[in-house]
Every structure is written in C-alpha cells, then in structure tokens.
PDB file of C-alpha atoms in Angstrom:
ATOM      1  CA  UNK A   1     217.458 229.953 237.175  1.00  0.00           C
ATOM      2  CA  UNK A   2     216.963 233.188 235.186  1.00  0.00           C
ATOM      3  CA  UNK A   3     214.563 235.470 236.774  1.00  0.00           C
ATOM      4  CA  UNK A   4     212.365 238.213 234.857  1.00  0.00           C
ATOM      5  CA  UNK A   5     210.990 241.689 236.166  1.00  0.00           C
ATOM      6  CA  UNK A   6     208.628 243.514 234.534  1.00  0.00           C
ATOM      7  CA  UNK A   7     207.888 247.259 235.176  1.00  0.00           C
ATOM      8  CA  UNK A   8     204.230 247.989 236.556  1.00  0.00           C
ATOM      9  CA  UNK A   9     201.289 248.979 235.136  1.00  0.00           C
ATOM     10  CA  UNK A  10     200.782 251.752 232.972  1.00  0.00           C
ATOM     11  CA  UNK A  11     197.583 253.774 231.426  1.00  0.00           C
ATOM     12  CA  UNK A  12     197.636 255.766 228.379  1.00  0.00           C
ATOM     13  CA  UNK A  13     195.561 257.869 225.939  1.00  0.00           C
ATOM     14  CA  UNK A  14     195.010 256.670 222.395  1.00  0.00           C
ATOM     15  CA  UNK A  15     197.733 257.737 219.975  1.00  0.00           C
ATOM     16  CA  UNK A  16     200.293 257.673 222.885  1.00  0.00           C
ATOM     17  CA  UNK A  17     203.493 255.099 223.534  1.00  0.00           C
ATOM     18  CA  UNK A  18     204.100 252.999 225.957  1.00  0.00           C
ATOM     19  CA  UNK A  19     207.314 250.973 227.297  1.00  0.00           C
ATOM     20  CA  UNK A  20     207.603 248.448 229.286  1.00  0.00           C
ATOM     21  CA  UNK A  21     210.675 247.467 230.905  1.00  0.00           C
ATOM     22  CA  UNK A  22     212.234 243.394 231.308  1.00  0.00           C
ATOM     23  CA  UNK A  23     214.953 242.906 233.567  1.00  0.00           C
ATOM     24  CA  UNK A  24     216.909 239.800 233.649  1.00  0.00           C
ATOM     25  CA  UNK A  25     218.755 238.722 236.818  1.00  0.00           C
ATOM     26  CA  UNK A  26     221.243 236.013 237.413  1.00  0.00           C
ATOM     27  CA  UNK A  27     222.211 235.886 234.177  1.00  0.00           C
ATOM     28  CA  UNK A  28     223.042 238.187 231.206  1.00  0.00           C
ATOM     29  CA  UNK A  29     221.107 239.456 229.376  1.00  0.00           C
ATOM     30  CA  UNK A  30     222.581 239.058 225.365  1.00  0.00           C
ATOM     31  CA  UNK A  31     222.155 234.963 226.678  1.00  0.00           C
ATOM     32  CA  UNK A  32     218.770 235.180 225.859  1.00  0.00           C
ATOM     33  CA  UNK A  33     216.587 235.841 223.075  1.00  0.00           C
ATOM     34  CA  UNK A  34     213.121 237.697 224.516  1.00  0.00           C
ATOM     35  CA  UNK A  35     210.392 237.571 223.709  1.00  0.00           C
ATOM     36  CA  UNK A  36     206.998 239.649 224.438  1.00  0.00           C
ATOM     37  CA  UNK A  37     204.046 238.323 224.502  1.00  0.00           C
ATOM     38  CA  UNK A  38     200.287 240.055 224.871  1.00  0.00           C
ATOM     39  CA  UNK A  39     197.318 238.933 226.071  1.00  0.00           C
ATOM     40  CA  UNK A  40     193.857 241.268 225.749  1.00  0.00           C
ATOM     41  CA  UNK A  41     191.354 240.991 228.467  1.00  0.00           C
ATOM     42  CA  UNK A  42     189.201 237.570 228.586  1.00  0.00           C
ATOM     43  CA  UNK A  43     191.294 236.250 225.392  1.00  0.00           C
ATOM     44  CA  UNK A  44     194.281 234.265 224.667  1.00  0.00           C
ATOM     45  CA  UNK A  45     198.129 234.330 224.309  1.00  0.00           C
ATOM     46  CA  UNK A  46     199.508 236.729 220.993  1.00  0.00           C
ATOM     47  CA  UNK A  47     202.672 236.323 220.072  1.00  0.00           C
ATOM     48  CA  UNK A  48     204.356 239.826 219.504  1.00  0.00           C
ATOM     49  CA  UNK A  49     207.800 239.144 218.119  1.00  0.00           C
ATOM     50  CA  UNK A  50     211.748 238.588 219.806  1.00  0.00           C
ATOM     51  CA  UNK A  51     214.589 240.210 220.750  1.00  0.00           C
ATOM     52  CA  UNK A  52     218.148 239.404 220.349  1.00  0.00           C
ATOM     53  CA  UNK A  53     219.946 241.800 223.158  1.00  0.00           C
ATOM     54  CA  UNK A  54     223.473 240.658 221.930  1.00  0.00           C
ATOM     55  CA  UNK A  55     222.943 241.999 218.324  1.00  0.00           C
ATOM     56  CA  UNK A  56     219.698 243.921 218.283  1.00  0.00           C
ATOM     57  CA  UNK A  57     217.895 241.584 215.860  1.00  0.00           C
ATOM     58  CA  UNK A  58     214.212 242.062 216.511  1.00  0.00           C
ATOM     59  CA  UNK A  59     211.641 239.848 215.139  1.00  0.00           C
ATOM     60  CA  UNK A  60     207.841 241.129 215.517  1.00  0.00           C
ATOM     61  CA  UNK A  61     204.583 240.100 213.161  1.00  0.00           C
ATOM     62  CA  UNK A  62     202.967 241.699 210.746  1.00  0.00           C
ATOM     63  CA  UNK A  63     200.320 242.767 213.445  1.00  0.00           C
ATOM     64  CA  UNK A  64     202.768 245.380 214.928  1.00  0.00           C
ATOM     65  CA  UNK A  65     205.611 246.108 212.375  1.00  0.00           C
ATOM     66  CA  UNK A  66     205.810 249.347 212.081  1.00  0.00           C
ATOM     67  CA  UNK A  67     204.433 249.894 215.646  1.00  0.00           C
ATOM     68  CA  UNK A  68     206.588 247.958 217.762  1.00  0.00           C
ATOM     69  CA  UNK A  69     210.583 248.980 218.513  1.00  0.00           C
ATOM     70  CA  UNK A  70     212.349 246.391 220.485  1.00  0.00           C
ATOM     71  CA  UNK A  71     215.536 247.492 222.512  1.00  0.00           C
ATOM     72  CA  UNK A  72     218.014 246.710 225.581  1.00  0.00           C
ATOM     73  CA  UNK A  73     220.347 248.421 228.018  1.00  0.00           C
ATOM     74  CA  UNK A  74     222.813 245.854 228.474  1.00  0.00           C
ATOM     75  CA  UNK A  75     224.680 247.758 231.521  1.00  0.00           C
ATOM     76  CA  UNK A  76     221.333 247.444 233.327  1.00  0.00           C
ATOM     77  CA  UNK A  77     220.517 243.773 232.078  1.00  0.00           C
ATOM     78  CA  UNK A  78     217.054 245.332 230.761  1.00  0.00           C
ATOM     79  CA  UNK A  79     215.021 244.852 227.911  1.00  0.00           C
ATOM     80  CA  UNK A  80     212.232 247.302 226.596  1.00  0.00           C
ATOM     81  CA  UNK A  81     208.916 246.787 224.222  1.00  0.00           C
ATOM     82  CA  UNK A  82     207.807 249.685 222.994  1.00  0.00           C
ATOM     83  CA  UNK A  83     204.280 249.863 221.272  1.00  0.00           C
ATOM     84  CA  UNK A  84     202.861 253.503 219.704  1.00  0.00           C
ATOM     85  CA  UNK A  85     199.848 254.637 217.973  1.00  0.00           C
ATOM     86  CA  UNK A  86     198.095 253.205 220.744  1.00  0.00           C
ATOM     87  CA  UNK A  87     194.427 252.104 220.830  1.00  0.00           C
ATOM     88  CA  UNK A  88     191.930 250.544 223.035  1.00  0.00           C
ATOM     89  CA  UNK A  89     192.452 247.474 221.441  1.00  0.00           C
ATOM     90  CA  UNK A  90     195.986 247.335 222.826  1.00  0.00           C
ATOM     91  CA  UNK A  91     194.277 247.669 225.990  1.00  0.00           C
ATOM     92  CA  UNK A  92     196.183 244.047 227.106  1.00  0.00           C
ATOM     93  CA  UNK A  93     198.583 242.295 229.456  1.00  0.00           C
ATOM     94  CA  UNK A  94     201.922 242.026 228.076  1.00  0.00           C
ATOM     95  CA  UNK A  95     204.749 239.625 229.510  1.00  0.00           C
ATOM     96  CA  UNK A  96     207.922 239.223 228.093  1.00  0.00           C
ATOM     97  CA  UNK A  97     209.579 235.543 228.497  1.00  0.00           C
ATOM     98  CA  UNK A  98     212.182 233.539 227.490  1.00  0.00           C
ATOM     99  CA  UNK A  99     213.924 229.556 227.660  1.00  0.00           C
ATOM    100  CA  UNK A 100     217.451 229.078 229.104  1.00  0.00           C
ATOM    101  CA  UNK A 101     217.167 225.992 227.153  1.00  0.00           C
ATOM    102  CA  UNK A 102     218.474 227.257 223.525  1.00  0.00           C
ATOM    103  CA  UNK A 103     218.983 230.995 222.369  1.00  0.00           C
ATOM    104  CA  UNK A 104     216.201 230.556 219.500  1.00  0.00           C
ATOM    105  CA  UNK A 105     212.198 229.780 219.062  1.00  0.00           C
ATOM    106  CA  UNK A 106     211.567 226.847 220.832  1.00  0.00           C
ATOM    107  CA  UNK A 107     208.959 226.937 223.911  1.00  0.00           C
ATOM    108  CA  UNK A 108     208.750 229.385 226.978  1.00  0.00           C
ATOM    109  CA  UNK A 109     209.814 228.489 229.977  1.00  0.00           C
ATOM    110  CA  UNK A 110     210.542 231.393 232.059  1.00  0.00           C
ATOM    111  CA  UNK A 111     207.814 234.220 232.600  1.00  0.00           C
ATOM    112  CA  UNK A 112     207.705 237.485 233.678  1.00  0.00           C
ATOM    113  CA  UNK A 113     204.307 238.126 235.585  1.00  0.00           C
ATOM    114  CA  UNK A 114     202.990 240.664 233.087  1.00  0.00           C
ATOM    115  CA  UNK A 115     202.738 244.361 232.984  1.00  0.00           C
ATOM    116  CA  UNK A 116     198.829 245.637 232.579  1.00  0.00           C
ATOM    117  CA  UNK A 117     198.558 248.247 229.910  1.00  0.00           C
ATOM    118  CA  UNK A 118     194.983 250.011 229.887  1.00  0.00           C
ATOM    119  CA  UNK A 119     194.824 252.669 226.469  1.00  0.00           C
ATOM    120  CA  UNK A 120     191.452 255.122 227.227  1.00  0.00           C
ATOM    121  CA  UNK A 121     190.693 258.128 226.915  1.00  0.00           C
TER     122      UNK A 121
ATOM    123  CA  UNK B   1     202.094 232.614 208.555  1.00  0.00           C
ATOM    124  CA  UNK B   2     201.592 229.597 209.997  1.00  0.00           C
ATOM    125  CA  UNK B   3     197.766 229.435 211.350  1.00  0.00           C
ATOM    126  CA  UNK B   4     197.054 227.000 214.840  1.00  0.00           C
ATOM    127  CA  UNK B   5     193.679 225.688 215.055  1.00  0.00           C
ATOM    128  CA  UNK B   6     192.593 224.821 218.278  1.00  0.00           C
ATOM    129  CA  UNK B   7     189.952 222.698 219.329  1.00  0.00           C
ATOM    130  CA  UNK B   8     187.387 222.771 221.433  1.00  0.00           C
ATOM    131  CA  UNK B   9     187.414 226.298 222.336  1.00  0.00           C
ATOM    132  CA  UNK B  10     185.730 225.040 225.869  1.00  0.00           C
ATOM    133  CA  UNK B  11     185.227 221.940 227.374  1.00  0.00           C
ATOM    134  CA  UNK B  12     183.726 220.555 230.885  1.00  0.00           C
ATOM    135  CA  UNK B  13     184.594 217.503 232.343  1.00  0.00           C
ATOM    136  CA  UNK B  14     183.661 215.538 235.805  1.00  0.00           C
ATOM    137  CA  UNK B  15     186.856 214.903 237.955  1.00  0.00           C
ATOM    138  CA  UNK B  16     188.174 211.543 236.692  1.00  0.00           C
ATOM    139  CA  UNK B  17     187.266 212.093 233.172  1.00  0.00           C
ATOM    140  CA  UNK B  18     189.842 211.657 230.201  1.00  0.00           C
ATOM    141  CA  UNK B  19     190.053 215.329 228.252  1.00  0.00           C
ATOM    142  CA  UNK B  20     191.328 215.725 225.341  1.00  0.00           C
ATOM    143  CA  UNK B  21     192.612 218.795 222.886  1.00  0.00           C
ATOM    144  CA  UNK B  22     193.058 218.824 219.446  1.00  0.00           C
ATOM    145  CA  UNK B  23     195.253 221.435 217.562  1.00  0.00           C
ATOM    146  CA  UNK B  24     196.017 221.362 213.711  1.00  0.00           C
ATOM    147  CA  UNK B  25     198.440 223.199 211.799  1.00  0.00           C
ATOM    148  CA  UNK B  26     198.344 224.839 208.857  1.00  0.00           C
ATOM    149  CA  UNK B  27     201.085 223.424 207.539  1.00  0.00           C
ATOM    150  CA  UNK B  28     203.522 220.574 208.483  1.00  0.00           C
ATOM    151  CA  UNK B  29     205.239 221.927 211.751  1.00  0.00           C
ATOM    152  CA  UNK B  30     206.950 218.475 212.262  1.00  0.00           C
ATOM    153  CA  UNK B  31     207.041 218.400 216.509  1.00  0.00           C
ATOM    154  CA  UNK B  32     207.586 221.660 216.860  1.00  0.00           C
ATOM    155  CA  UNK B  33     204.846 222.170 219.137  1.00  0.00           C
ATOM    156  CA  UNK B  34     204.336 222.840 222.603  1.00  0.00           C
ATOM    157  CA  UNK B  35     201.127 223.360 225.301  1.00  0.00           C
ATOM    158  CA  UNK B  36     200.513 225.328 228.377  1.00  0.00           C
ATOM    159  CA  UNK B  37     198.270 225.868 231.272  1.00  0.00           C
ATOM    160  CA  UNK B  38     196.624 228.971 232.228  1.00  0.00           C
ATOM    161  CA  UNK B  39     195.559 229.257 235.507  1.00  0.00           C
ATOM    162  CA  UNK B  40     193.536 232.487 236.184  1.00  0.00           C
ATOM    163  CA  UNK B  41     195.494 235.279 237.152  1.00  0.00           C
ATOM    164  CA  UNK B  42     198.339 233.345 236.268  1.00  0.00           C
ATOM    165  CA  UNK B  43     200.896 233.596 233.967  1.00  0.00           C
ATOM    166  CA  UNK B  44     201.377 230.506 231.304  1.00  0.00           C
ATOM    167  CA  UNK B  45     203.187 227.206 232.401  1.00  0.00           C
ATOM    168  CA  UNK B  46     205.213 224.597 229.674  1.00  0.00           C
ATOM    169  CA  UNK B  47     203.772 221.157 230.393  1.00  0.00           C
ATOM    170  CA  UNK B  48     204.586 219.416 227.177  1.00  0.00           C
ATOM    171  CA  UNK B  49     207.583 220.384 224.226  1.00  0.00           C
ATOM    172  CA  UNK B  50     207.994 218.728 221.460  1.00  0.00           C
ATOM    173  CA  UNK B  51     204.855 217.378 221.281  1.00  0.00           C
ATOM    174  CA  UNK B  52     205.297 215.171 223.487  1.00  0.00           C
ATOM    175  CA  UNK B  53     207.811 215.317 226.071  1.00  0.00           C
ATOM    176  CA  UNK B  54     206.687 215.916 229.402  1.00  0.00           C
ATOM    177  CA  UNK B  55     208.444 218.880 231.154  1.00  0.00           C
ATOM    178  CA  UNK B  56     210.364 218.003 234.352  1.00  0.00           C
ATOM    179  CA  UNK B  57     207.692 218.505 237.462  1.00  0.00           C
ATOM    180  CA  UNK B  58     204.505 217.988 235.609  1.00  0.00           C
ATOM    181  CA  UNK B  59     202.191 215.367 236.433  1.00  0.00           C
ATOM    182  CA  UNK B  60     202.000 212.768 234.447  1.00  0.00           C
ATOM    183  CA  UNK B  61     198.429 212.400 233.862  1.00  0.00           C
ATOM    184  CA  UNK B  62     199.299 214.816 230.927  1.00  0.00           C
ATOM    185  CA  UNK B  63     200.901 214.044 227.600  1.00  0.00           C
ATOM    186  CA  UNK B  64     200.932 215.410 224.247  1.00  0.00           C
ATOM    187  CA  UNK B  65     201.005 213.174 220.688  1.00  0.00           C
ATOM    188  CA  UNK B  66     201.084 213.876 217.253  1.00  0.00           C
ATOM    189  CA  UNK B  67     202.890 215.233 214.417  1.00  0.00           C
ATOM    190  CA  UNK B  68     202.961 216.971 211.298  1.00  0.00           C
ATOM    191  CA  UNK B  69     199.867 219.003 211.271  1.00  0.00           C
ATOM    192  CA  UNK B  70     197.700 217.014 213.842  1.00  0.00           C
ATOM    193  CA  UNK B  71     198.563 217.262 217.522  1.00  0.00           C
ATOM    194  CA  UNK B  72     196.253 216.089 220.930  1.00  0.00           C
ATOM    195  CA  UNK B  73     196.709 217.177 223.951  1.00  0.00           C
ATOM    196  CA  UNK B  74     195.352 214.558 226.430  1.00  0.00           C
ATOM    197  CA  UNK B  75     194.671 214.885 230.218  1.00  0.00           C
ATOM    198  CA  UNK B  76     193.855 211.072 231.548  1.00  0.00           C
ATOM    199  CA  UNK B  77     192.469 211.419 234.827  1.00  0.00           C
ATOM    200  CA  UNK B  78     190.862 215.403 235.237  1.00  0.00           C
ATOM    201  CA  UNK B  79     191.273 216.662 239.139  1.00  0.00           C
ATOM    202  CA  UNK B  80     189.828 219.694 240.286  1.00  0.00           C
ATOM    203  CA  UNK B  81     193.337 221.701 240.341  1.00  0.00           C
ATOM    204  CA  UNK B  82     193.490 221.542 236.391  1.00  0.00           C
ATOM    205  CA  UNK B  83     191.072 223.984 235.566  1.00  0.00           C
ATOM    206  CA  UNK B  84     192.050 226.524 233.331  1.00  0.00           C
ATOM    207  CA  UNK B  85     192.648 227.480 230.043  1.00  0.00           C
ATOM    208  CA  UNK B  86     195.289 225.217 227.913  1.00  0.00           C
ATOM    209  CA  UNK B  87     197.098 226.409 224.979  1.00  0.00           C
ATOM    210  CA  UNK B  88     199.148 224.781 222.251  1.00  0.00           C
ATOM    211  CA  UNK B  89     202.117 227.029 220.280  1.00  0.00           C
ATOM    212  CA  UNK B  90     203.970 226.561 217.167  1.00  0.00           C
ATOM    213  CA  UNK B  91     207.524 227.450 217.099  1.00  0.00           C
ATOM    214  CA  UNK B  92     210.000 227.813 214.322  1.00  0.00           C
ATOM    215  CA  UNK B  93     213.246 229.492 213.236  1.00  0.00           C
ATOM    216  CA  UNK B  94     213.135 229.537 209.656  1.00  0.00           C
ATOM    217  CA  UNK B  95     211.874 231.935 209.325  1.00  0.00           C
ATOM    218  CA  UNK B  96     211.466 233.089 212.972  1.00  0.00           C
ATOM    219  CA  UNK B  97     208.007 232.416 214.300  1.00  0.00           C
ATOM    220  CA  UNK B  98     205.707 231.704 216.755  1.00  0.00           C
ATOM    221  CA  UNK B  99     202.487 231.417 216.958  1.00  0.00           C
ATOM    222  CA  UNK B 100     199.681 230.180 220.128  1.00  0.00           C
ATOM    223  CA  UNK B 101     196.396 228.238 219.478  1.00  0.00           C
ATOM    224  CA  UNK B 102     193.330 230.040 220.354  1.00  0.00           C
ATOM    225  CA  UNK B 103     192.928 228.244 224.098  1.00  0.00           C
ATOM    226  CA  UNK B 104     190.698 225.858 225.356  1.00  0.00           C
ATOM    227  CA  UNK B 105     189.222 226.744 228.613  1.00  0.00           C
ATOM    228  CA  UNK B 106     188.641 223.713 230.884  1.00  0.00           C
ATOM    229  CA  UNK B 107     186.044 223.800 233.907  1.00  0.00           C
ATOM    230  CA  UNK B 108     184.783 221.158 236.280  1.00  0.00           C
ATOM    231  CA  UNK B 109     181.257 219.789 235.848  1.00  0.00           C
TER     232      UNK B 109
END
C-alpha cells in the first residue's frame, strides 16, 4: 500500500509562499497522479487541482491559477504545492492524496494526514 | 464547473435511525460520484465509489444510489461511532475535475 508524508506545519505572513512537501513511499512516485486538497478551519473539503509527477501536467481551479505551482523531485519520491500571495483566508489544512486504483480523477483513497498552514500577521 | 449541492448541511439522528444525504449535480455526472466520512481530527475516508459500490472494509449499513444528477447517501441503522461530517465528490477527466459537496455534519441525538 502506498504511503504519504506530509511536511509539518508552517506559519506565514500575508503576501508570503508557502510549500509543502508529499512524499510517497513504497512506490514511485510518476505512478500516481496527486492531488492536494485544502480544508479551512470549521469548513469542508476544496479541491485544489493534480499533479502528474511523470510529465509535470498540473491541473488546479480557477480559485488558485495563477497562485498555485505544482512540482516533484522524482530522485526523492516527493511532491511539492506551492501557494503565494498568501492571505488569512488560506489560513487552512492542506493534504495531498491520491488512488492506486487508476492514474486519473476517480476517488481518494490514500491520505496524507495534512499539513496546518496558519497566514497572520 | 461542475457545482455539488449537498443536502442537509446538518442532521441529528437517535442511534438506530435511518439517515439519509442527498447531493445533486449540476449537470449529468453519470456515477461518477463518490462519499466520505470525516471524523474530527481526522483525515477523509472512501466509503462508497461509483455511487454505489461499497469500498472493501466498510460496514454495510452504508450505501450510496443514484445517478445522473441525483445521488443519496443512506446510513440504515445510525450507531454512535458514525458521527461526523460526510461528504459526496464529483470526479471527472474530461476535462479534469473534481469537485466535494459542501458536508453534512452528523451528530447523535
């Protein structure tokens, strides 16, 4: 079973960029398409977009195009989200996840446990 | 964009109790729909895909029905270890989306 590891928590002023880290174990990485999801304090589930690690494709909605730079290190099995122009309303938990099921949209069946991301000034 | 309505946005129910969630599409989505449970603190869990296929593990006091733009989740027989919040999401590839209901928290009466 695929495993995903998220970096920790991370604070930031407004206007500032953050990245948060995805590491895949016991498999490879470009077998998967990622996905990162957010989820704001007391509210629900927000779709953010996907990554393809085997040919870079990203995917994100119209929400945080523009904002939002999807990447990989393959040689450490790692993806990366990275969100700037920050503001308190990105103030959110955001998990990446994925299904070993098919290498496309379909559901999510493998979780990372989230990585807390608190913008303030 | 393809828009999920979810419905209700909270519900409370007596252990025992039949539940049910409703969530329409904004557009013909075939079965390409799936729900989740939220635990708090958790992170999400697949119980149905497809609308309604039950994932491997789950109890089956859940399923899932519909299609096309009208979906239900249903819970048959509530016990105190379901509370949470339950979520229903969209999926497609053409062109490349996905997209969650707004939730449905569930608490016990």
């Amino acid at each position: 079973q695929v495993q995903l590891v998220q970096s920790g928590a991370e604070v930031r002023k407004p206007g500032a960029s953050v990245r948060v880290s995805c590491k895949v174990s016991g498999y490879s990485l470009t077998d998967f398409l990622i996905h990162w999801v957010r989820q704001a304090p007391g509210k629900g589930l927000e779709w953010m977009g996907s990554f393809d690690p085997e040919d870079g494709e990203a995917i994100s909605t119209q929400t945080f195009q523009g904002r939002v730079t999807m990447t990989e290190d393959t040689a450490t099995n790692t993806a990366y989200m990275e969100l700037n122009s920050l503001r308190s309303e990105d103030t959110a938990v955001y998990f990446c996840a994925t299904t070993m099921v098919v290498k496309s949209n379909y559901y999510l069946d493998v979780w990372a446990k989230g990585t807390p991301v608190t913008v303030s000034s | 964009d393809i828009q999920m309505t979810q419905s209700p946005p909270s519900l409370s129910a007596s252990v025992g109790d039949r539940v049910t969630i409703t969530c329409r599409a904004s557009q013909d989505i075939a079965n390409y729909l799936n729900w989740y449970q939220q635990k708090p603190g958790k992170v999400p869990e697949l119980l149905i895909y497809d609308a309604s296929n039950l994932r491997s593990g789950v109890p089956s006091r859940f399923s899932g029905s519909g299609s096309g733009t009208d979906f239900t989740f249903t819970i048959i027989s509530l016990q105190p270890e379901d509370v949470g919040t339950y979520y229903c999401q969209q999926y497609d590839n053409l062109p490349p989306s996905i997209t969650f209901g707004q939730g449905t928290r569930l608490e016990i009466k």
